[in-house]
PDB file of C-alpha atoms in Angstrom:
ATOM      1  CA  MET A   1     -13.102  11.908  35.011  1.00 32.00           C
ATOM      2  CA  HIS A   2     -10.775  11.549  32.040  1.00 44.00           C
ATOM      3  CA  PHE A   3     -11.489  14.383  29.620  1.00 39.00           C
ATOM      4  CA  ASN A   4      -8.840  13.866  26.974  1.00 51.00           C
ATOM      5  CA  PRO A   5      -9.113  10.643  24.959  1.00 46.00           C
ATOM      6  CA  TYR A   6      -5.857  11.334  23.152  1.00 46.00           C
ATOM      7  CA  GLY A   7      -3.700  10.855  26.249  1.00 62.00           C
ATOM      8  CA  GLY A   8      -5.008   7.366  26.997  1.00 82.00           C
ATOM      9  CA  PRO A   9      -6.584   5.532  24.070  1.00 88.00           C
ATOM     10  CA  GLY A  10      -4.474   7.404  21.497  1.00 90.00           C
ATOM     11  CA  ALA A  11      -1.238   6.313  23.164  1.00 93.00           C
ATOM     12  CA  GLN A  12      -2.604   2.784  23.649  1.00 94.00           C
ATOM     13  CA  ALA A  13      -3.565   2.675  19.952  1.00 95.00           C
ATOM     14  CA  ALA A  14      -0.014   3.726  19.055  1.00 96.00           C
ATOM     15  CA  ALA A  15       1.429   0.875  21.130  1.00 97.00           C
ATOM     16  CA  ALA A  16      -1.050  -1.625  19.690  1.00 97.00           C
ATOM     17  CA  LEU A  17      -0.203  -0.651  16.110  1.00 97.00           C
ATOM     18  CA  VAL A  18       3.522  -0.853  16.804  1.00 97.00           C
ATOM     19  CA  ASN A  19       3.082  -4.347  18.272  1.00 97.00           C
ATOM     20  CA  LEU A  20       1.165  -5.773  15.326  1.00 94.00           C
ATOM     21  CA  ALA A  21       3.207  -8.364  13.442  1.00 87.00           C
ATOM     22  CA  ASP A  22       1.199  -7.933  10.277  1.00 86.00           C
ATOM     23  CA  LEU A  23      -1.076  -5.134   9.165  1.00 89.00           C
ATOM     24  CA  PRO A  24      -3.769  -6.417   6.809  1.00 95.00           C
ATOM     25  CA  PRO A  25      -6.693  -3.978   6.571  1.00 96.00           C
ATOM     26  CA  GLY A  26      -9.008  -6.098   8.751  1.00 95.00           C
ATOM     27  CA  VAL A  27      -6.496  -6.277  11.599  1.00 96.00           C
ATOM     28  CA  VAL A  28      -5.818  -2.539  11.409  1.00 96.00           C
ATOM     29  CA  LEU A  29      -9.558  -1.832  11.420  1.00 96.00           C
ATOM     30  CA  ALA A  30     -10.148  -4.064  14.466  1.00 96.00           C
ATOM     31  CA  THR A  31      -7.197  -2.542  16.333  1.00 96.00           C
ATOM     32  CA  LEU A  32      -8.380   1.016  15.707  1.00 95.00           C
ATOM     33  CA  ARG A  33     -11.911   0.176  16.797  1.00 94.00           C
ATOM     34  CA  ASP A  34     -10.606  -1.566  19.920  1.00 94.00           C
ATOM     35  CA  HIS A  35      -8.861   1.688  20.836  1.00 92.00           C
ATOM     36  CA  GLY A  36     -11.779   4.047  20.502  1.00 86.00           C
ATOM     37  CA  MET A  37     -11.727   5.114  16.878  1.00 88.00           C
ATOM     38  CA  ALA A  38     -15.026   5.172  14.999  1.00 85.00           C
ATOM     39  CA  VAL A  39     -13.666   3.664  11.793  1.00 90.00           C
ATOM     40  CA  THR A  40     -15.766   1.905   9.168  1.00 92.00           C
ATOM     41  CA  ALA A  41     -13.155   0.757   6.662  1.00 95.00           C
ATOM     42  CA  VAL A  42      -9.411   0.502   6.075  1.00 96.00           C
ATOM     43  CA  SER A  43      -8.193  -0.005   2.512  1.00 96.00           C
ATOM     44  CA  PRO A  44      -4.996  -1.876   1.615  1.00 97.00           C
ATOM     45  CA  SER A  45      -3.296   1.455   0.785  1.00 96.00           C
ATOM     46  CA  ASP A  46      -4.455   2.881   4.153  1.00 97.00           C
ATOM     47  CA  ALA A  47      -3.035  -0.161   5.938  1.00 96.00           C
ATOM     48  CA  SER A  48       0.248   0.254   4.080  1.00 96.00           C
ATOM     49  CA  ALA A  49       0.512   3.942   5.056  1.00 96.00           C
ATOM     50  CA  ILE A  50      -0.337   3.102   8.675  1.00 97.00           C
ATOM     51  CA  ALA A  51       2.350   0.391   8.642  1.00 95.00           C
ATOM     52  CA  ALA A  52       4.922   2.997   7.618  1.00 95.00           C
ATOM     53  CA  TRP A  53       3.653   5.379  10.332  1.00 97.00           C
ATOM     54  CA  ARG A  54       3.971   2.709  13.012  1.00 96.00           C
ATOM     55  CA  LEU A  55       7.711   2.464  12.339  1.00 95.00           C
ATOM     56  CA  ARG A  56       7.989   6.113  13.295  1.00 97.00           C
ATOM     57  CA  LEU A  57       5.843   5.527  16.381  1.00 98.00           C
ATOM     58  CA  ARG A  58       8.186   2.693  17.433  1.00 97.00           C
ATOM     59  CA  GLU A  59      11.069   5.177  17.628  1.00 97.00           C
ATOM     60  CA  VAL A  60       9.244   7.074  20.390  1.00 97.00           C
ATOM     61  CA  PHE A  61       8.906   3.922  22.492  1.00 96.00           C
ATOM     62  CA  ALA A  62      12.456   2.766  21.699  1.00 95.00           C
ATOM     63  CA  THR A  63      14.191   5.685  23.385  1.00 94.00           C
ATOM     64  CA  SER A  64      14.020   6.577  27.044  1.00 91.00           C
ATOM     65  CA  ASP A  65      15.702   9.955  26.549  1.00 95.00           C
ATOM     66  CA  VAL A  66      13.025  12.614  27.091  1.00 95.00           C
ATOM     67  CA  ASP A  67      14.628  15.174  24.764  1.00 96.00           C
ATOM     68  CA  THR A  68      14.800  12.623  21.960  1.00 97.00           C
ATOM     69  CA  ARG A  69      11.184  11.599  22.583  1.00 96.00           C
ATOM     70  CA  VAL A  70      10.060  15.212  22.438  1.00 96.00           C
ATOM     71  CA  GLU A  71      11.983  15.800  19.205  1.00 97.00           C
ATOM     72  CA  LEU A  72      10.519  12.663  17.597  1.00 97.00           C
ATOM     73  CA  LEU A  73       7.005  13.552  18.725  1.00 95.00           C
ATOM     74  CA  ASN A  74       7.276  17.105  17.474  1.00 94.00           C
ATOM     75  CA  ARG A  75       8.142  15.695  14.039  1.00 96.00           C
ATOM     76  CA  LEU A  76       5.194  13.280  14.227  1.00 95.00           C
ATOM     77  CA  LEU A  77       2.848  16.082  15.259  1.00 92.00           C
ATOM     78  CA  ALA A  78       4.076  18.281  12.421  1.00 92.00           C
ATOM     79  CA  ASP A  79       3.512  15.440   9.945  1.00 92.00           C
ATOM     80  CA  SER A  80       0.081  14.570  11.304  1.00 89.00           C
ATOM     81  CA  ALA A  81      -1.534  17.673   9.797  1.00 71.00           C
ATOM     82  CA  SER A  82      -3.289  18.385  13.066  1.00 71.00           C
ATOM     83  CA  ALA A  83      -6.073  20.957  13.066  1.00 74.00           C
ATOM     84  CA  PRO A  84      -8.110  20.646  16.266  1.00 74.00           C
ATOM     85  CA  TYR A  85     -11.872  21.027  16.057  1.00 77.00           C
ATOM     86  CA  ILE A  86     -14.883  20.069  18.144  1.00 83.00           C
ATOM     87  CA  SER A  87     -16.976  17.237  16.773  1.00 80.00           C
ATOM     88  CA  ARG A  88     -20.329  15.630  17.542  1.00 84.00           C
ATOM     89  CA  HIS A  89     -21.031  12.317  15.924  1.00 79.00           C
ATOM     90  CA  ASP A  90     -22.502   8.901  16.618  1.00 79.00           C
ATOM     91  CA  GLY A  91     -24.562  10.257  19.513  1.00 84.00           C
ATOM     92  CA  ARG A  92     -21.445  11.191  21.465  1.00 80.00           C
ATOM     93  CA  PRO A  93     -21.113  14.468  23.384  1.00 86.00           C
ATOM     94  CA  PRO A  94     -18.918  17.234  21.917  1.00 87.00           C
ATOM     95  CA  HIS A  95     -15.273  16.187  21.858  1.00 76.00           C
ATOM     96  CA  LEU A  96     -12.023  17.286  20.224  1.00 73.00           C
ATOM     97  CA  HIS A  97     -10.554  15.796  17.088  1.00 75.00           C
ATOM     98  CA  TYR A  98      -6.997  16.673  16.157  1.00 73.00           C
ATOM     99  CA  HIS A  99      -7.096  15.874  12.459  1.00 74.00           C
ATOM    100  CA  VAL A 100      -8.249  17.923   9.513  1.00 73.00           C
ATOM    101  CA  SER A 101     -12.016  17.694   9.184  1.00 71.00           C
ATOM    102  CA  GLY A 102     -12.816  15.346   6.322  1.00 76.00           C
ATOM    103  CA  GLY A 103      -9.275  13.940   6.316  1.00 81.00           C
ATOM    104  CA  SER A 104      -8.429  10.375   5.421  1.00 90.00           C
ATOM    105  CA  ILE A 105      -8.271   7.503   7.881  1.00 93.00           C
ATOM    106  CA  VAL A 106      -4.483   7.739   7.674  1.00 94.00           C
ATOM    107  CA  ASP A 107      -4.650  11.416   8.716  1.00 92.00           C
ATOM    108  CA  ARG A 108      -6.912  10.448  11.604  1.00 91.00           C
ATOM    109  CA  VAL A 109      -4.607   7.644  12.781  1.00 94.00           C
ATOM    110  CA  ARG A 110      -1.563   9.903  12.587  1.00 94.00           C
ATOM    111  CA  ALA A 111      -3.247  12.650  14.612  1.00 91.00           C
ATOM    112  CA  TYR A 112      -4.760  10.217  17.139  1.00 90.00           C
ATOM    113  CA  THR A 113      -1.542   8.325  17.832  1.00 93.00           C
ATOM    114  CA  ALA A 114       0.830  11.314  17.728  1.00 93.00           C
ATOM    115  CA  GLY A 115      -1.532  13.341  19.918  1.00 89.00           C
ATOM    116  CA  GLY A 116      -1.951  10.472  22.367  1.00 90.00           C
ATOM    117  CA  LEU A 117       1.785   9.938  22.709  1.00 94.00           C
ATOM    118  CA  ALA A 118       2.376  13.671  23.024  1.00 92.00           C
ATOM    119  CA  HIS A 119      -0.083  13.907  25.923  1.00 90.00           C
ATOM    120  CA  LEU A 120       1.502  10.854  27.534  1.00 92.00           C
ATOM    121  CA  VAL A 121       5.027  12.250  27.240  1.00 92.00           C
ATOM    122  CA  CYS A 122       3.933  15.641  28.573  1.00 91.00           C
ATOM    123  CA  GLU A 123       2.230  14.022  31.574  1.00 89.00           C
ATOM    124  CA  ASP A 124       4.885  11.397  32.354  1.00 90.00           C
ATOM    125  CA  PRO A 125       7.543  10.590  29.734  1.00 89.00           C
ATOM    126  CA  ALA A 126       8.621   7.400  31.501  1.00 89.00           C
ATOM    127  CA  ARG A 127       5.204   5.805  30.893  1.00 91.00           C
ATOM    128  CA  ALA A 128       6.035   4.866  27.278  1.00 92.00           C
ATOM    129  CA  GLY A 129       8.272   1.838  27.263  1.00 92.00           C
ATOM    130  CA  SER A 130       9.553  -1.246  25.576  1.00 94.00           C
ATOM    131  CA  CYS A 131      10.043  -4.662  27.101  1.00 95.00           C
ATOM    132  CA  ASP A 132      13.339  -5.231  28.942  1.00 92.00           C
ATOM    133  CA  ARG A 133      13.482  -8.921  28.014  1.00 94.00           C
ATOM    134  CA  LEU A 134      16.262  -9.522  25.518  1.00 93.00           C
ATOM    135  CA  GLY A 135      14.725 -10.452  22.182  1.00 93.00           C
ATOM    136  CA  CYS A 136      11.279  -8.982  22.903  1.00 95.00           C
ATOM    137  CA  ASP A 137      10.427  -5.857  20.963  1.00 93.00           C
ATOM    138  CA  THR A 138       6.933  -5.315  22.376  1.00 96.00           C
ATOM    139  CA  VAL A 139       6.117  -1.750  23.433  1.00 97.00           C
ATOM    140  CA  PHE A 140       3.618  -0.621  26.064  1.00 94.00           C
ATOM    141  CA  VAL A 141       2.028   2.286  27.853  1.00 93.00           C
ATOM    142  CA  ASP A 142       2.710   1.866  31.557  1.00 91.00           C
ATOM    143  CA  THR A 143      -0.592   2.238  33.383  1.00 87.00           C
ATOM    144  CA  SER A 144       0.680   0.687  36.600  1.00 85.00           C
ATOM    145  CA  ARG A 145       0.181   2.550  39.857  1.00 83.00           C
ATOM    146  CA  ASN A 146       3.874   3.195  40.503  1.00 83.00           C
ATOM    147  CA  GLY A 147       4.961   3.681  36.878  1.00 83.00           C
ATOM    148  CA  ARG A 148       7.892   1.289  37.079  1.00 86.00           C
ATOM    149  CA  ARG A 149       6.878  -1.320  34.569  1.00 88.00           C
ATOM    150  CA  ARG A 150       9.821  -2.974  32.786  1.00 91.00           C
ATOM    151  CA  PHE A 151       8.205  -5.796  30.853  1.00 93.00           C
ATOM    152  CA  CYS A 152       5.385  -6.048  28.341  1.00 92.00           C
ATOM    153  CA  SER A 153       3.752  -8.935  30.170  1.00 90.00           C
ATOM    154  CA  THR A 154       3.960 -11.166  33.196  1.00 88.00           C
ATOM    155  CA  ARG A 155       5.219 -13.893  30.878  1.00 92.00           C
ATOM    156  CA  CYS A 156       8.290 -11.881  29.826  1.00 92.00           C
ATOM    157  CA  ALA A 157       8.986 -10.806  33.404  1.00 88.00           C
ATOM    158  CA  THR A 158       8.787 -14.407  34.603  1.00 88.00           C
ATOM    159  CA  ARG A 159      11.193 -15.574  31.892  1.00 88.00           C
ATOM    160  CA  VAL A 160      13.762 -12.990  32.947  1.00 82.00           C
ATOM    161  CA  TYR A 161      13.345 -13.677  36.664  1.00 80.00           C
ATOM    162  CA  VAL A 162      13.583 -17.457  36.186  1.00 84.00           C
ATOM    163  CA  ALA A 163      16.680 -17.097  33.995  1.00 78.00           C
ATOM    164  CA  ASP A 164      18.283 -14.792  36.583  1.00 79.00           C
ATOM    165  CA  HIS A 165      17.434 -17.276  39.364  1.00 80.00           C
ATOM    166  CA  ARG A 166      18.896 -20.207  37.435  1.00 82.00           C
ATOM    167  CA  GLN A 167      22.042 -18.251  36.697  1.00 83.00           C
ATOM    168  CA  ARG A 168      22.509 -17.420  40.388  1.00 85.00           C
ATOM    169  CA  GLN A 169      21.966 -21.097  41.324  1.00 86.00           C
ATOM    170  CA  THR A 170      24.593 -22.367  38.870  1.00 84.00           C
ATOM    171  CA  GLY A 171      26.945 -19.366  38.939  1.00 67.00           C
TER     172      GLY A 171
END
């Protein structure tokens, strides 16, 4: 049983936000809902603030150095105004929220994504990654069994492997 939603969906939400090419309010709203957040609306100013936050989230995925990741995450956690409390809403059982009660959607997104990445890095820092294909800046949370994922998708992996094969054949 997975008790802590911040370690899984929170980290996945962080990756999804980082990977968005554009952040209009409707896309942000759909992305947050797809990753477990009970959100009813995202304003243009909320979307703009979340877009700025995602740039900071990208830094965590961009480095593989654990000490740097920890330092970046500690700054994100400090800026997320986290204040854990137990909540019951929408018919769900009691569960923890890491944002200030009554805080804005931006506060909630900051706490959810920073908390999720923090749990991920504490459990296995190598599970946050970015695609190894040159020119691809997609980030991911490695949920593979062995934790050795290098590419964001099969498509990127295939491109690299085919290019390497062709180079060996002609080289």
